[in-house]
Amino acid sequence: QVRLTESGGGLVEAGGSLTLSCVSSGDTTNFNYMGWFRQAPGKEREDVAIIGRGSLTIADSVRGRFTASRDNRENTIYLHILKLRPEDNGTYTCAANLGSWTLPKRQSEYDYWGQGTQVTVAS
C-alpha cells in the first residue's frame, strides 16, 4: 500500500506564495499521473494540477498562479502557488494514478490519496 503525505500548508497572507509537498512511500516512477486537488469549504473537490510523465495540466481557474512539479528522485511532487487569494482557501490533497495512459478525467481513476494539508489565506 502506498502512502501519500502532504505538507506545507498553513496560514498565509493574501498575495503571498506557498509550496506544498507530497511525498510518496512508493516509487513515483510507477505512477503515470499524480495530481493536486483542492476542496474549498462547502464545495466539491476539484483538480488544480495534474502531472504526467512528461506533461502538466493546470486548471483554468488557477492557471498563471499555480504550477506543479515532480521529482522522482525524491518521490515527491510539489504544488507552487503564487499570489494567493482568499478563494484559494481549502484542503489540498495529492493523488496518484497507476494505470491510465491518458489524462484521468475522473477522480475515481486515482488509486492513492493523501490526507490533505490545509491552506488558509488571510485577507
PDB file of C-alpha atoms in Angstrom:
ATOM      1  CA  GLN A   1       0.000   0.000   0.000  1.00  0.00           C
ATOM      2  CA  VAL A   2       1.361   3.389  -0.998  1.00  0.00           C
ATOM      3  CA  ARG A   3       1.066   6.276   1.379  1.00  0.00           C
ATOM      4  CA  LEU A   4       0.988   9.871   0.193  1.00  0.00           C
ATOM      5  CA  THR A   5       1.794  12.564   2.736  1.00  0.00           C
ATOM      6  CA  GLU A   6       1.230  16.244   2.085  1.00  0.00           C
ATOM      7  CA  SER A   7       2.875  19.108   3.893  1.00  0.00           C
ATOM      8  CA  GLY A   8       3.454  22.816   3.542  1.00  0.00           C
ATOM      9  CA  GLY A   9       0.012  24.167   4.247  1.00  0.00           C
ATOM     10  CA  GLY A  10      -0.710  26.862   6.761  1.00  0.00           C
ATOM     11  CA  LEU A  11      -1.875  30.418   7.203  1.00  0.00           C
ATOM     12  CA  VAL A  12      -0.640  32.773   4.516  1.00  0.00           C
ATOM     13  CA  GLU A  13      -1.451  36.381   3.732  1.00  0.00           C
ATOM     14  CA  ALA A  14      -3.239  37.181   0.516  1.00  0.00           C
ATOM     15  CA  GLY A  15      -0.750  37.918  -2.209  1.00  0.00           C
ATOM     16  CA  GLY A  16       1.819  35.584  -0.731  1.00  0.00           C
ATOM     17  CA  SER A  17       3.159  32.347  -2.096  1.00  0.00           C
ATOM     18  CA  LEU A  18       3.306  28.796  -0.899  1.00  0.00           C
ATOM     19  CA  THR A  19       4.783  25.475  -1.952  1.00  0.00           C
ATOM     20  CA  LEU A  20       3.071  22.274  -0.973  1.00  0.00           C
ATOM     21  CA  SER A  21       4.838  18.923  -0.998  1.00  0.00           C
ATOM     22  CA  CYS A  22       3.509  15.411  -1.379  1.00  0.00           C
ATOM     23  CA  VAL A  23       5.867  12.577  -0.534  1.00  0.00           C
ATOM     24  CA  SER A  24       5.110   9.077  -1.689  1.00  0.00           C
ATOM     25  CA  SER A  25       6.147   5.998   0.271  1.00  0.00           C
ATOM     26  CA  GLY A  26       6.406   4.223  -3.053  1.00  0.00           C
ATOM     27  CA  ASP A  27       8.397   4.880  -6.187  1.00  0.00           C
ATOM     28  CA  THR A  28       6.710   7.690  -8.064  1.00  0.00           C
ATOM     29  CA  THR A  29       8.064   6.379 -11.359  1.00  0.00           C
ATOM     30  CA  ASN A  30       5.353   3.742 -11.042  1.00  0.00           C
ATOM     31  CA  PHE A  31       2.653   6.368 -11.373  1.00  0.00           C
ATOM     32  CA  ASN A  32       1.525   7.544 -14.769  1.00  0.00           C
ATOM     33  CA  TYR A  33      -0.154  10.584 -13.272  1.00  0.00           C
ATOM     34  CA  MET A  34      -0.017  12.409  -9.993  1.00  0.00           C
ATOM     35  CA  GLY A  35      -2.280  15.260  -9.141  1.00  0.00           C
ATOM     36  CA  TRP A  36      -3.169  18.023  -6.768  1.00  0.00           C
ATOM     37  CA  PHE A  37      -6.753  18.584  -5.773  1.00  0.00           C
ATOM     38  CA  ARG A  38      -8.401  21.309  -3.775  1.00  0.00           C
ATOM     39  CA  GLN A  39     -11.582  21.291  -1.745  1.00  0.00           C
ATOM     40  CA  ALA A  40     -12.823  24.661  -0.600  1.00  0.00           C
ATOM     41  CA  PRO A  41     -15.282  24.880   2.284  1.00  0.00           C
ATOM     42  CA  GLY A  42     -18.737  23.887   1.105  1.00  0.00           C
ATOM     43  CA  LYS A  43     -17.548  22.936  -2.368  1.00  0.00           C
ATOM     44  CA  GLU A  44     -16.681  19.783  -4.214  1.00  0.00           C
ATOM     45  CA  ARG A  45     -13.108  18.700  -4.611  1.00  0.00           C
ATOM     46  CA  GLU A  46     -11.567  19.901  -7.874  1.00  0.00           C
ATOM     47  CA  ASP A  47      -8.328  19.167  -9.623  1.00  0.00           C
ATOM     48  CA  VAL A  48      -5.866  22.045  -9.879  1.00  0.00           C
ATOM     49  CA  ALA A  49      -2.743  20.404 -11.324  1.00  0.00           C
ATOM     50  CA  ILE A  50      -2.110  17.022 -12.902  1.00  0.00           C
ATOM     51  CA  ILE A  51       1.432  15.868 -13.659  1.00  0.00           C
ATOM     52  CA  GLY A  52       2.033  13.145 -16.157  1.00  0.00           C
ATOM     53  CA  ARG A  53       5.307  11.546 -17.126  1.00  0.00           C
ATOM     54  CA  GLY A  54       6.001  14.428 -19.446  1.00  0.00           C
ATOM     55  CA  SER A  55       3.004  16.658 -19.125  1.00  0.00           C
ATOM     56  CA  LEU A  56       1.489  19.212 -16.834  1.00  0.00           C
ATOM     57  CA  THR A  57      -2.163  20.222 -16.866  1.00  0.00           C
ATOM     58  CA  ILE A  58      -3.271  23.220 -14.831  1.00  0.00           C
ATOM     59  CA  ALA A  59      -6.913  24.025 -14.201  1.00  0.00           C
ATOM     60  CA  ASP A  60      -8.192  27.138 -15.958  1.00  0.00           C
ATOM     61  CA  SER A  61      -9.273  28.645 -12.663  1.00  0.00           C
ATOM     62  CA  VAL A  62      -5.711  28.786 -11.322  1.00  0.00           C
ATOM     63  CA  ARG A  63      -3.594  28.952 -14.448  1.00  0.00           C
ATOM     64  CA  GLY A  64      -0.966  31.641 -14.205  1.00  0.00           C
ATOM     65  CA  ARG A  65      -0.714  31.352 -10.434  1.00  0.00           C
ATOM     66  CA  PHE A  66      -0.351  27.602  -9.839  1.00  0.00           C
ATOM     67  CA  THR A  67       2.245  25.293 -11.183  1.00  0.00           C
ATOM     68  CA  ALA A  68       3.404  21.840 -10.198  1.00  0.00           C
ATOM     69  CA  SER A  69       6.500  19.736 -10.478  1.00  0.00           C
ATOM     70  CA  ARG A  70       7.586  16.186  -9.888  1.00  0.00           C
ATOM     71  CA  ASP A  71      10.879  14.914  -8.505  1.00  0.00           C
ATOM     72  CA  ASN A  72      11.059  11.175  -8.958  1.00  0.00           C
ATOM     73  CA  ARG A  73      14.445  11.013  -7.237  1.00  0.00           C
ATOM     74  CA  GLU A  74      12.745  12.250  -4.058  1.00  0.00           C
ATOM     75  CA  ASN A  75       9.405  10.505  -4.720  1.00  0.00           C
ATOM     76  CA  THR A  76       7.803  13.885  -4.292  1.00  0.00           C
ATOM     77  CA  ILE A  77       5.519  16.218  -6.172  1.00  0.00           C
ATOM     78  CA  TYR A  78       5.108  19.892  -5.463  1.00  0.00           C
ATOM     79  CA  LEU A  79       2.418  22.492  -5.928  1.00  0.00           C
ATOM     80  CA  HIS A  80       3.699  26.035  -6.235  1.00  0.00           C
ATOM     81  CA  ILE A  81       1.120  28.720  -5.577  1.00  0.00           C
ATOM     82  CA  LEU A  82       1.671  32.408  -6.274  1.00  0.00           C
ATOM     83  CA  LYS A  83      -0.419  35.448  -5.438  1.00  0.00           C
ATOM     84  CA  LEU A  84      -2.666  33.616  -3.012  1.00  0.00           C
ATOM     85  CA  ARG A  85      -6.272  34.727  -2.879  1.00  0.00           C
ATOM     86  CA  PRO A  86      -8.955  34.122  -0.260  1.00  0.00           C
ATOM     87  CA  GLU A  87     -10.665  31.762  -2.706  1.00  0.00           C
ATOM     88  CA  ASP A  88      -7.602  29.521  -2.530  1.00  0.00           C
ATOM     89  CA  ASN A  89      -8.650  28.522   0.966  1.00  0.00           C
ATOM     90  CA  GLY A  90      -9.156  24.818   1.296  1.00  0.00           C
ATOM     91  CA  THR A  91      -7.735  21.394   1.786  1.00  0.00           C
ATOM     92  CA  TYR A  92      -5.125  20.417  -0.765  1.00  0.00           C
ATOM     93  CA  THR A  93      -4.725  16.719  -1.415  1.00  0.00           C
ATOM     94  CA  CYS A  94      -2.429  14.784  -3.691  1.00  0.00           C
ATOM     95  CA  ALA A  95      -3.296  11.603  -5.515  1.00  0.00           C
ATOM     96  CA  ALA A  96      -1.581   9.049  -7.702  1.00  0.00           C
ATOM     97  CA  ASN A  97      -2.766   7.090 -10.714  1.00  0.00           C
ATOM     98  CA  LEU A  98      -1.095   3.856 -11.720  1.00  0.00           C
ATOM     99  CA  GLY A  99      -2.631   2.714 -14.932  1.00  0.00           C
ATOM    100  CA  SER A 100      -4.076   5.495 -17.082  1.00  0.00           C
ATOM    101  CA  TRP A 101      -2.312   6.140 -20.359  1.00  0.00           C
ATOM    102  CA  THR A 102      -4.309   9.303 -20.934  1.00  0.00           C
ATOM    103  CA  LEU A 103      -5.097  12.172 -18.608  1.00  0.00           C
ATOM    104  CA  PRO A 104      -7.526  10.884 -15.984  1.00  0.00           C
ATOM    105  CA  LYS A 105     -10.884  12.575 -16.286  1.00  0.00           C
ATOM    106  CA  ARG A 106     -12.423  11.340 -13.042  1.00  0.00           C
ATOM    107  CA  GLN A 107     -11.115  11.405  -9.515  1.00  0.00           C
ATOM    108  CA  SER A 108     -12.149   7.764  -9.192  1.00  0.00           C
ATOM    109  CA  GLU A 109      -9.303   6.903 -11.558  1.00  0.00           C
ATOM    110  CA  TYR A 110      -6.759   7.740  -8.900  1.00  0.00           C
ATOM    111  CA  ASP A 111      -5.529   4.795  -6.899  1.00  0.00           C
ATOM    112  CA  TYR A 112      -3.988   6.501  -3.888  1.00  0.00           C
ATOM    113  CA  TRP A 113      -4.868   9.627  -1.949  1.00  0.00           C
ATOM    114  CA  GLY A 114      -3.181  11.588   0.767  1.00  0.00           C
ATOM    115  CA  GLN A 115      -4.874  13.018   3.837  1.00  0.00           C
ATOM    116  CA  GLY A 116      -4.545  16.605   2.725  1.00  0.00           C
ATOM    117  CA  THR A 117      -2.995  19.788   4.014  1.00  0.00           C
ATOM    118  CA  GLN A 118      -4.964  22.895   4.895  1.00  0.00           C
ATOM    119  CA  VAL A 119      -4.288  26.259   3.291  1.00  0.00           C
ATOM    120  CA  THR A 120      -5.813  29.350   4.829  1.00  0.00           C
ATOM    121  CA  VAL A 121      -5.434  32.704   3.178  1.00  0.00           C
ATOM    122  CA  ALA A 122      -5.766  35.759   5.381  1.00  0.00           C
ATOM    123  CA  SER A 123      -7.280  38.687   3.518  1.00  0.00           C
TER     124      SER A 123
END
